[in-house]
mmCIF file of C-alpha atoms in Angstrom:
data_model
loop_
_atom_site.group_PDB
_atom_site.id
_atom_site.type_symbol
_atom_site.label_atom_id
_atom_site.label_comp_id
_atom_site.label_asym_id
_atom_site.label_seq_id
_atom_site.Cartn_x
_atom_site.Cartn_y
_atom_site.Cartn_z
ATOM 1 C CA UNK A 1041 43.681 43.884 8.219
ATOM 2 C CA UNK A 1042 40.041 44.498 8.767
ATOM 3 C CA UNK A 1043 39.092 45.106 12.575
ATOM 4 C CA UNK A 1044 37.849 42.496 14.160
ATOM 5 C CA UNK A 1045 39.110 39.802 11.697
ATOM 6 C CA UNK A 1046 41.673 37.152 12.551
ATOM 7 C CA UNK A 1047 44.432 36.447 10.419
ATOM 8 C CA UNK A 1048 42.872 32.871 9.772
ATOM 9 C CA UNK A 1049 39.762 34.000 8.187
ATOM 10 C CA UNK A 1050 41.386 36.839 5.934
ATOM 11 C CA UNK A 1051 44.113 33.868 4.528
ATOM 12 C CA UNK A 1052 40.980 31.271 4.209
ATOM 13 C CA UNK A 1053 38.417 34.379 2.771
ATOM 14 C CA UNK A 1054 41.349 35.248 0.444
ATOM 15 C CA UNK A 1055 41.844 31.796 -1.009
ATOM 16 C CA UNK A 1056 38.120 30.942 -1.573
ATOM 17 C CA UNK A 1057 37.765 34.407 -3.462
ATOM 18 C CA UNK A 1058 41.079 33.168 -5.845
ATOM 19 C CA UNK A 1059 39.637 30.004 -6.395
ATOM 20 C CA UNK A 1060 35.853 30.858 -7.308
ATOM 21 C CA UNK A 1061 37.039 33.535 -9.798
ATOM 22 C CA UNK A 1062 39.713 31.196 -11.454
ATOM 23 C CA UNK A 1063 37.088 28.150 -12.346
ATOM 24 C CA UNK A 1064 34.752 31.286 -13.586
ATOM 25 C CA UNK A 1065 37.513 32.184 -15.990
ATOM 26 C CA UNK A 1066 38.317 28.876 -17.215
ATOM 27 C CA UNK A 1067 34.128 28.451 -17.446
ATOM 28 C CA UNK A 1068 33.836 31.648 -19.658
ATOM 29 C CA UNK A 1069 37.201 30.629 -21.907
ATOM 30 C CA UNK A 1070 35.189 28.067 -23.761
ATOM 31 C CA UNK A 1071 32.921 28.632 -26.499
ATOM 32 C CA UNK A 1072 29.259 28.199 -25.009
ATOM 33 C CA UNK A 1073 30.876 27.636 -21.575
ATOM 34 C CA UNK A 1074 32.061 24.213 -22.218
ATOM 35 C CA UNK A 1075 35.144 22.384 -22.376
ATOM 36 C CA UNK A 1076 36.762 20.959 -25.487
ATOM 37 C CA UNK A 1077 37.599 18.346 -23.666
ATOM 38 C CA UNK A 1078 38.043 17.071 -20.136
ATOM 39 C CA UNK A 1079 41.655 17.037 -20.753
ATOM 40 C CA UNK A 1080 42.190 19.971 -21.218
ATOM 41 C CA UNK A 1081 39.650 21.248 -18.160
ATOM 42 C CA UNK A 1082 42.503 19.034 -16.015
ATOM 43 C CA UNK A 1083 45.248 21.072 -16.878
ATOM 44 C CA UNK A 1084 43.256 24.438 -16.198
ATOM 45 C CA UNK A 1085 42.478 22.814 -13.284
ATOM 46 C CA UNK A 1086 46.156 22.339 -12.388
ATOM 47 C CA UNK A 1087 46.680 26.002 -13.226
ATOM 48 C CA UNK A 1088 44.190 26.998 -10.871
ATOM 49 C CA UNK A 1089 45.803 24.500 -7.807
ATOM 50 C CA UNK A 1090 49.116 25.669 -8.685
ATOM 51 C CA UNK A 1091 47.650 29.593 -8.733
ATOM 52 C CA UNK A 1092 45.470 28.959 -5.485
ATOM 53 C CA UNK A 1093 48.571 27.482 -3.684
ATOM 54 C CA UNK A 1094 50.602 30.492 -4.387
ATOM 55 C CA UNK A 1095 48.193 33.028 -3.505
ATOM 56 C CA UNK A 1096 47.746 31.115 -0.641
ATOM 57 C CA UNK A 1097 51.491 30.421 0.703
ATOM 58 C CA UNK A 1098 51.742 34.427 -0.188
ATOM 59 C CA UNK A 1099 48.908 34.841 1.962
ATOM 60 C CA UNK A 1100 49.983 32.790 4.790
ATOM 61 C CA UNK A 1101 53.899 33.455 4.443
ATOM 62 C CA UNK A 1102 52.272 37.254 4.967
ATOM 63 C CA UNK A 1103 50.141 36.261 8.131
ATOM 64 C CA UNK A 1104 53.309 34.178 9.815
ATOM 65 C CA UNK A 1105 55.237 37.553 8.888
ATOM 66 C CA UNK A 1106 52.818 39.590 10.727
ATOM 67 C CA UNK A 1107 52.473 37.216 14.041
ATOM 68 C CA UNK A 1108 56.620 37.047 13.926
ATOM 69 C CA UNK A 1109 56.597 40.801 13.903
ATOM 70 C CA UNK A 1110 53.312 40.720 16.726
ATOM 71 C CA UNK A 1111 55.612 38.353 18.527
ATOM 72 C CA UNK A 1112 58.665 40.161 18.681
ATOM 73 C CA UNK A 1113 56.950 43.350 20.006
ATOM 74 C CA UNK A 1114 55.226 41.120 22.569
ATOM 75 C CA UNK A 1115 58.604 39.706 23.441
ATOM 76 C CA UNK A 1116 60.424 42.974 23.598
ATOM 77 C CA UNK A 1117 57.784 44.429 25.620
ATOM 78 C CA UNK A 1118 57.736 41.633 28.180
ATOM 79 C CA UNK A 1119 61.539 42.187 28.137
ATOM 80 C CA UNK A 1120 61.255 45.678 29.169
ATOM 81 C CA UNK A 1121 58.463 45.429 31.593
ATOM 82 C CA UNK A 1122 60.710 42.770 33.521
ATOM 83 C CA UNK A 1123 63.570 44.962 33.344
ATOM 84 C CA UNK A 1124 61.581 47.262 34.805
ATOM 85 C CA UNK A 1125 59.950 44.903 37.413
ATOM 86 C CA UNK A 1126 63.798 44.036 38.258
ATOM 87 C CA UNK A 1127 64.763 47.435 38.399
ATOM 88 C CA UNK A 1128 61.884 48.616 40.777
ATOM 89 C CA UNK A 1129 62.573 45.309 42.936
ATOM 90 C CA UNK A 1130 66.220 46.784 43.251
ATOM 91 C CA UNK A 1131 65.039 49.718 44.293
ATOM 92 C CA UNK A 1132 62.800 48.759 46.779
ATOM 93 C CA UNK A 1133 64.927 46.005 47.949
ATOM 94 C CA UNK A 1134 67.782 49.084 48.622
ATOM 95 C CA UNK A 1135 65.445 51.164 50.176
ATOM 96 C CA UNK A 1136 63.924 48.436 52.316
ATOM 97 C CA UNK A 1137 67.640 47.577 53.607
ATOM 98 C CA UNK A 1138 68.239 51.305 53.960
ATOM 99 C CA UNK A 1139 65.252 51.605 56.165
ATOM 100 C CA UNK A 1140 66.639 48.603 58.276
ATOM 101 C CA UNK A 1141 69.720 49.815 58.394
ATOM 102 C CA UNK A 1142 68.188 53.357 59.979
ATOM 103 C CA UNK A 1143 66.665 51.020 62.323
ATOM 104 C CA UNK A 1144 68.933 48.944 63.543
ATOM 105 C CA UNK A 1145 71.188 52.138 64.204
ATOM 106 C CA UNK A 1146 68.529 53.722 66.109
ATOM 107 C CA UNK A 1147 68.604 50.098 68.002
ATOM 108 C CA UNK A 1148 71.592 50.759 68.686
ATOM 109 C CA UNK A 1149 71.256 54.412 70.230
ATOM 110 C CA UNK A 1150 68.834 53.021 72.551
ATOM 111 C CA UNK A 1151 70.765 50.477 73.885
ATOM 112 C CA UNK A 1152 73.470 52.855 74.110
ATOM 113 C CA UNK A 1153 71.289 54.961 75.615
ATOM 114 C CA UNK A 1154 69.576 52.547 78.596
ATOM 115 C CA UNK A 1155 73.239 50.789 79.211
ATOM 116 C CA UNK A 1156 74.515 54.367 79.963
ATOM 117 C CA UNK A 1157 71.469 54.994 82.101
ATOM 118 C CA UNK A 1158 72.327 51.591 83.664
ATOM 119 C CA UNK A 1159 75.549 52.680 84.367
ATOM 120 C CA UNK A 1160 74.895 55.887 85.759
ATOM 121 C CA UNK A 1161 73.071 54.386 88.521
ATOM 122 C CA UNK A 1162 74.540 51.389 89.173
ATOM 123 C CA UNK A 1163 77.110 50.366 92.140
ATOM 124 C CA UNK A 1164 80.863 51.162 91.984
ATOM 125 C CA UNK A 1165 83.432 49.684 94.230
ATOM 126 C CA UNK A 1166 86.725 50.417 94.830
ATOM 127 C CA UNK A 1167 89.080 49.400 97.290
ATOM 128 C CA UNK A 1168 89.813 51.539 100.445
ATOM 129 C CA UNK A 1169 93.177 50.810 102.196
ATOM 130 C CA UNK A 1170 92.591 51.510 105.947
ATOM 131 C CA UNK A 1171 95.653 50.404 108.098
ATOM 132 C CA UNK A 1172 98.909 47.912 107.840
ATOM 133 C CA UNK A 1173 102.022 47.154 109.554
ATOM 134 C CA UNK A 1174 104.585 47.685 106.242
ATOM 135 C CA UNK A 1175 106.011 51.094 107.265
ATOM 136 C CA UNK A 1176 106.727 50.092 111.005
ATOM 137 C CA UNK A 1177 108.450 46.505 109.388
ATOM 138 C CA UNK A 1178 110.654 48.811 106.971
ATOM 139 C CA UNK A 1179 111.147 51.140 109.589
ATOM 140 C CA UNK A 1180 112.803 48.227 111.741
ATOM 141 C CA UNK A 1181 114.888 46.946 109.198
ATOM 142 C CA UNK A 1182 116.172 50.102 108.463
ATOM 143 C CA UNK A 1183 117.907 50.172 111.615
ATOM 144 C CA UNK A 1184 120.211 47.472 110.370
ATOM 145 C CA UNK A 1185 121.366 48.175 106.934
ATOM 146 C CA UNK A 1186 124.688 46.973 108.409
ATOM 147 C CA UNK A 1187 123.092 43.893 109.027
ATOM 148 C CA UNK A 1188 121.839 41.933 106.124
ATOM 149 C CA UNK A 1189 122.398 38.292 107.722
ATOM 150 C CA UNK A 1190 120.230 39.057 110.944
ATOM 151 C CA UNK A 1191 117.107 37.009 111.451
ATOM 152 C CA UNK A 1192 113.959 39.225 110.754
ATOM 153 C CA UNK A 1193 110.834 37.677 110.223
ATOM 154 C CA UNK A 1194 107.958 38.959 109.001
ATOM 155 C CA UNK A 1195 104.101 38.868 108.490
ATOM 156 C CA UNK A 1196 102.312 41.385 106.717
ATOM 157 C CA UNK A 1197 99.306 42.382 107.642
ATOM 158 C CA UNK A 1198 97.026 44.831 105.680
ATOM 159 C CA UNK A 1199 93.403 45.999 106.627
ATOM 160 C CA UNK A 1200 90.806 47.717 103.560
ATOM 161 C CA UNK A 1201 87.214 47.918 102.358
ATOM 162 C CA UNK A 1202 85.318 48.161 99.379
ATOM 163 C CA UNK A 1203 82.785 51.637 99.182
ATOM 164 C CA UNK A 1204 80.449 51.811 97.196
ATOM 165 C CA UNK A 1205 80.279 55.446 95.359
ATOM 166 C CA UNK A 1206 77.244 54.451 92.564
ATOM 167 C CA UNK A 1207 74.089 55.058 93.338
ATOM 168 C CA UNK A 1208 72.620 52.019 93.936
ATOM 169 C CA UNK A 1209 73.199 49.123 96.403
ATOM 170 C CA UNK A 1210 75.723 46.433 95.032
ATOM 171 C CA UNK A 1211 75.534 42.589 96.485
ATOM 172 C CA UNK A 1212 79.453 41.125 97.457
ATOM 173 C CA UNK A 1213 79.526 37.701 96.002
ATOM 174 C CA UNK A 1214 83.418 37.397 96.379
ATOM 175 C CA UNK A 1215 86.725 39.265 97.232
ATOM 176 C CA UNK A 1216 90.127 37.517 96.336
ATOM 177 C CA UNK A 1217 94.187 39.304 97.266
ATOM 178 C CA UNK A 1218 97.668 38.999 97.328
ATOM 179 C CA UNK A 1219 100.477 40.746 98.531
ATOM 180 C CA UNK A 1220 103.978 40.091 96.094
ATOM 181 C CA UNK A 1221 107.479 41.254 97.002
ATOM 182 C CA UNK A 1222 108.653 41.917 92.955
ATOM 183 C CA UNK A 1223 111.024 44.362 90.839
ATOM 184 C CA UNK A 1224 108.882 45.175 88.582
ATOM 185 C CA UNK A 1225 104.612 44.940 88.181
ATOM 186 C CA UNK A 1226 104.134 40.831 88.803
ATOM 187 C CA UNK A 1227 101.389 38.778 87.180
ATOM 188 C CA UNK A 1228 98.590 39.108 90.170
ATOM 189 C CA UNK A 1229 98.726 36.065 91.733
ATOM 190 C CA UNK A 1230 95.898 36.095 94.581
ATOM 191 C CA UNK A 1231 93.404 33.658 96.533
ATOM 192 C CA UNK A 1232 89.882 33.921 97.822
ATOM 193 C CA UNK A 1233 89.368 36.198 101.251
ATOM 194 C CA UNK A 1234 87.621 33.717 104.019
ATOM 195 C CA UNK A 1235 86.025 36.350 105.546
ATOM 196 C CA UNK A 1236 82.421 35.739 106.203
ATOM 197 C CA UNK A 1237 80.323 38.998 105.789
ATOM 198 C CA UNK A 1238 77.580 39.597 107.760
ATOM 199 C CA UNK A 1239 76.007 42.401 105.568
ATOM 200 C CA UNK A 1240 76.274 41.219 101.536
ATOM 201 C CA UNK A 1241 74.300 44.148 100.194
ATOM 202 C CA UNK A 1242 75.549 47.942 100.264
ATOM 203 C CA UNK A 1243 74.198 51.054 100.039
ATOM 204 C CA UNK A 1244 75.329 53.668 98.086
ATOM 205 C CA UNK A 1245 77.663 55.883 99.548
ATOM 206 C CA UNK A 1246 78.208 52.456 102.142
ATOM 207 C CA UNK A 1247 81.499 50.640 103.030
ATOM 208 C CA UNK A 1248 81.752 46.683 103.248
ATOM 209 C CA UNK A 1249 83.318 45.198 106.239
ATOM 210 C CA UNK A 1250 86.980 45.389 106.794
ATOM 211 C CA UNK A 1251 88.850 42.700 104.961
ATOM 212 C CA UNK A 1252 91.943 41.446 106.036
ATOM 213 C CA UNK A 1253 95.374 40.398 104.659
ATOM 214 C CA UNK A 1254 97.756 38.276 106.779
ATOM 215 C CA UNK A 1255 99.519 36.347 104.489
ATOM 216 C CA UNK A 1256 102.388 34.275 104.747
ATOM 217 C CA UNK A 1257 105.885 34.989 105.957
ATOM 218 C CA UNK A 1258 107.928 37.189 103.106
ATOM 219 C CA UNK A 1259 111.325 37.891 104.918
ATOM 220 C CA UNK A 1260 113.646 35.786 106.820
ATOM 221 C CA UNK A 1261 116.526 38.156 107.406
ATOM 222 C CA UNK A 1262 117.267 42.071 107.034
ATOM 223 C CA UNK A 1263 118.660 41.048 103.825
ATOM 224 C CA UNK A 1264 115.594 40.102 102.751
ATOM 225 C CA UNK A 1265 113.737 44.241 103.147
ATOM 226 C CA UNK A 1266 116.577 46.078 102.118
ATOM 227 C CA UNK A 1267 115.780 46.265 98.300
ATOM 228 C CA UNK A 1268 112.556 47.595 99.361
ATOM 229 C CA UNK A 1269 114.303 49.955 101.188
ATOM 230 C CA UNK A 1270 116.292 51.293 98.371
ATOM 231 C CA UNK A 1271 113.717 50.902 96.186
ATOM 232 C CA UNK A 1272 115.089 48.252 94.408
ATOM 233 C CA UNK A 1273 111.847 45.682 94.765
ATOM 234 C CA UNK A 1274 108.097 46.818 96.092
ATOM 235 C CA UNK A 1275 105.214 45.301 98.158
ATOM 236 C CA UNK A 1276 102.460 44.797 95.505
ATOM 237 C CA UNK A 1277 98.925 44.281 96.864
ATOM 238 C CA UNK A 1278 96.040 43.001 94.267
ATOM 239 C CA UNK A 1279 92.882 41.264 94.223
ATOM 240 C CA UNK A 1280 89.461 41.401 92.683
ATOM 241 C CA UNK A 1281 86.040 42.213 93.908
ATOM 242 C CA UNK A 1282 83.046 40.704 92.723
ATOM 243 C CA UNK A 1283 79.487 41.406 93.474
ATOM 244 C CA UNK A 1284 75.840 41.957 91.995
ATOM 245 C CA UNK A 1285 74.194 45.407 90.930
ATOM 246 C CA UNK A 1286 70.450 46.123 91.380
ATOM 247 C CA UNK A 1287 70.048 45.509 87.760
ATOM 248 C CA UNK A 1288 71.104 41.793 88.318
ATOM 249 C CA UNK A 1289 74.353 41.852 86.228
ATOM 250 C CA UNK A 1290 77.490 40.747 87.620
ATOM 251 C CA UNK A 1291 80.470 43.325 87.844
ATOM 252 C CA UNK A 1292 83.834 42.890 89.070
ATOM 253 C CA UNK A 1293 86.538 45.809 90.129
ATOM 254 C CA UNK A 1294 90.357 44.770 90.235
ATOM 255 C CA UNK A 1295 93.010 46.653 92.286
ATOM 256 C CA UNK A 1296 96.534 46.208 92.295
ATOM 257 C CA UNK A 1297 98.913 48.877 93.688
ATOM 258 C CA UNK A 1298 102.216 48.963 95.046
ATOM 259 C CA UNK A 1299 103.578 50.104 98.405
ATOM 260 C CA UNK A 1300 106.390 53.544 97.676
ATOM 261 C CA UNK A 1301 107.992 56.176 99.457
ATOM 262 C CA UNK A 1302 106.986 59.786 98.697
ATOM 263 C CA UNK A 1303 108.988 62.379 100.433
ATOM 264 C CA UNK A 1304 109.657 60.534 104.068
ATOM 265 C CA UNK A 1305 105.999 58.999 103.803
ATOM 266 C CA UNK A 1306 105.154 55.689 102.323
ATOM 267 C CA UNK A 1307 101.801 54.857 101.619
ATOM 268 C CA UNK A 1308 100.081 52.926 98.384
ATOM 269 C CA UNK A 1309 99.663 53.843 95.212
ATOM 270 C CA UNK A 1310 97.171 52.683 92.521
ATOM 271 C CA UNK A 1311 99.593 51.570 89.579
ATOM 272 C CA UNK A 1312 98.285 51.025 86.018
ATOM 273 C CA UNK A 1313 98.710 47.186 85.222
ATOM 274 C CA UNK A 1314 97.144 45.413 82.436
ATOM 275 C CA UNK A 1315 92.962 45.814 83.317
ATOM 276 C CA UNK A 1316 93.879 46.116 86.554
ATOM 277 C CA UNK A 1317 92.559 49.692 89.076
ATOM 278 C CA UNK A 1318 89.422 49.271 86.441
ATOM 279 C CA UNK A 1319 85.690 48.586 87.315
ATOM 280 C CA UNK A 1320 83.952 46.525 85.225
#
């Protein structure tokens, strides 16, 4: 195919060409150059039709060969250039999510990173027990182990704080106990203190104002403080503490700990119950 030259022309140059030197041979078949007669210049003329037809369905059955094959290449390489478009969105797509992922984690670290700064300087409470009447009740009714059915009443009374040993000044916004005579570690069961604090926010290093316990009364008769005694049953004192760090978020710490004997003293003892002795 000549350069520059659509298929079109070449078919329709071809044809003309095929059809001009056919009626010159039919011309120069004939004595003098004319016919014998005009029937039989029709069926030369047919010959020529029928032989201009064929060159030309050769001609164009050739050219719709050619664009087929033109076609296919222009299919196959639109094929491969949007495989490759798909493959190179993959890729990109993978590394865009990898670079998202890389951030997010490094979101993460941060966070990590302030909340632990946060935490570091923020206030911690945790209970302080300061004085209460159990050992001089159990000391009493250990003078009568003889005699369970003797009337011995009973209010507890127990005295503590909350200090502060973060580094920055917490704000109360609630304290809550309970004192429970049990075998074994009760479900905390407590109420809200109705002390009135003068001073809500503390220092670091700072205690809160003494709380007090007097709850109801536990004992009726000796009978009544002689498993504690042998062990058998325990005070258990728990509450909660809420309050405010500087940072504005609200934290709690829960206590609950249960009144032994060690050696001859007694005294309480933290004692690891479901969240409980934690600060939030």
């Amino acid at each position: 195919m000549l350069k520059g030259w659509r298929g079109y022309e070449i078919v329709l140059g071809a044809v003309v060409a095929s059809a001009a030197w056919a009626v010159l041979l039919i011309l120069t078949s004939y004595p003098n150059g004319v016919a014998t007669s005009l029937h039989e210049i029709g069926q030369h003329l047919d010959l020529v039709s029928a032989f201009i037809t064929a060159i030309a369905t050769a001609f164009i059955a050739r050219y719709t060969l050619t664009l087929k094959r033109s076609t296919d290449k222009l299919w196959d390489a639109g094929e491969k250039q949007f495989a490759l478009a798909r493959e190179t969105s993959d890729r990109q797509n993978v590394e865009v999510q990898h670079q998202i992922d890389i951030a997010k984690e490094a979101g993460r670290a941060a966070q990590k990173s302030a909340d632990a700064a946060v935490a570091a300087e923020r206030a911690r409470f945790y209970v302080v027990i300061k004085k209460h009447n159990l050992a001089d009740f159990l000391s009493l009714a250990g003078m009568y182990p003889n005699s369970p059915t003797m009337p011995y009443s009973f209010e507890p009374v127990i005295e503590y704080a909350f200090k502060n040993y973060g580094k920055t000044p917490g704000i109360i916004s609630e304290v809550s106990h309970g004192l429970i005579v049990h075998e074994a570690p009760p479900d905390p069961v407590y109420q809200v203190s109705d002390h009135l604090f003068v001073e809500n926010m503390i220092a670091a290093g700072e205690t809160t104002e003494t709380q007090k316990f007097d709850g109801p009364v536990l004992f009726d008769t000796i009978a009544d403080a002689l498993p504690i005694l042998t062990g058998q049953k325990h005070f258990w004192f728990c509450g909660r503490f809420d309050y405010t760090d500087v940072f504005g978020n609200p934290q709690v710490h829960r206590f609950f700990m249960r009144y032994v004997k060690t050696g001859l003293q007694w005294g309480f003892q933290p004692y690891d119950h479901k969240h409980y002795n934690q600060s939030s």
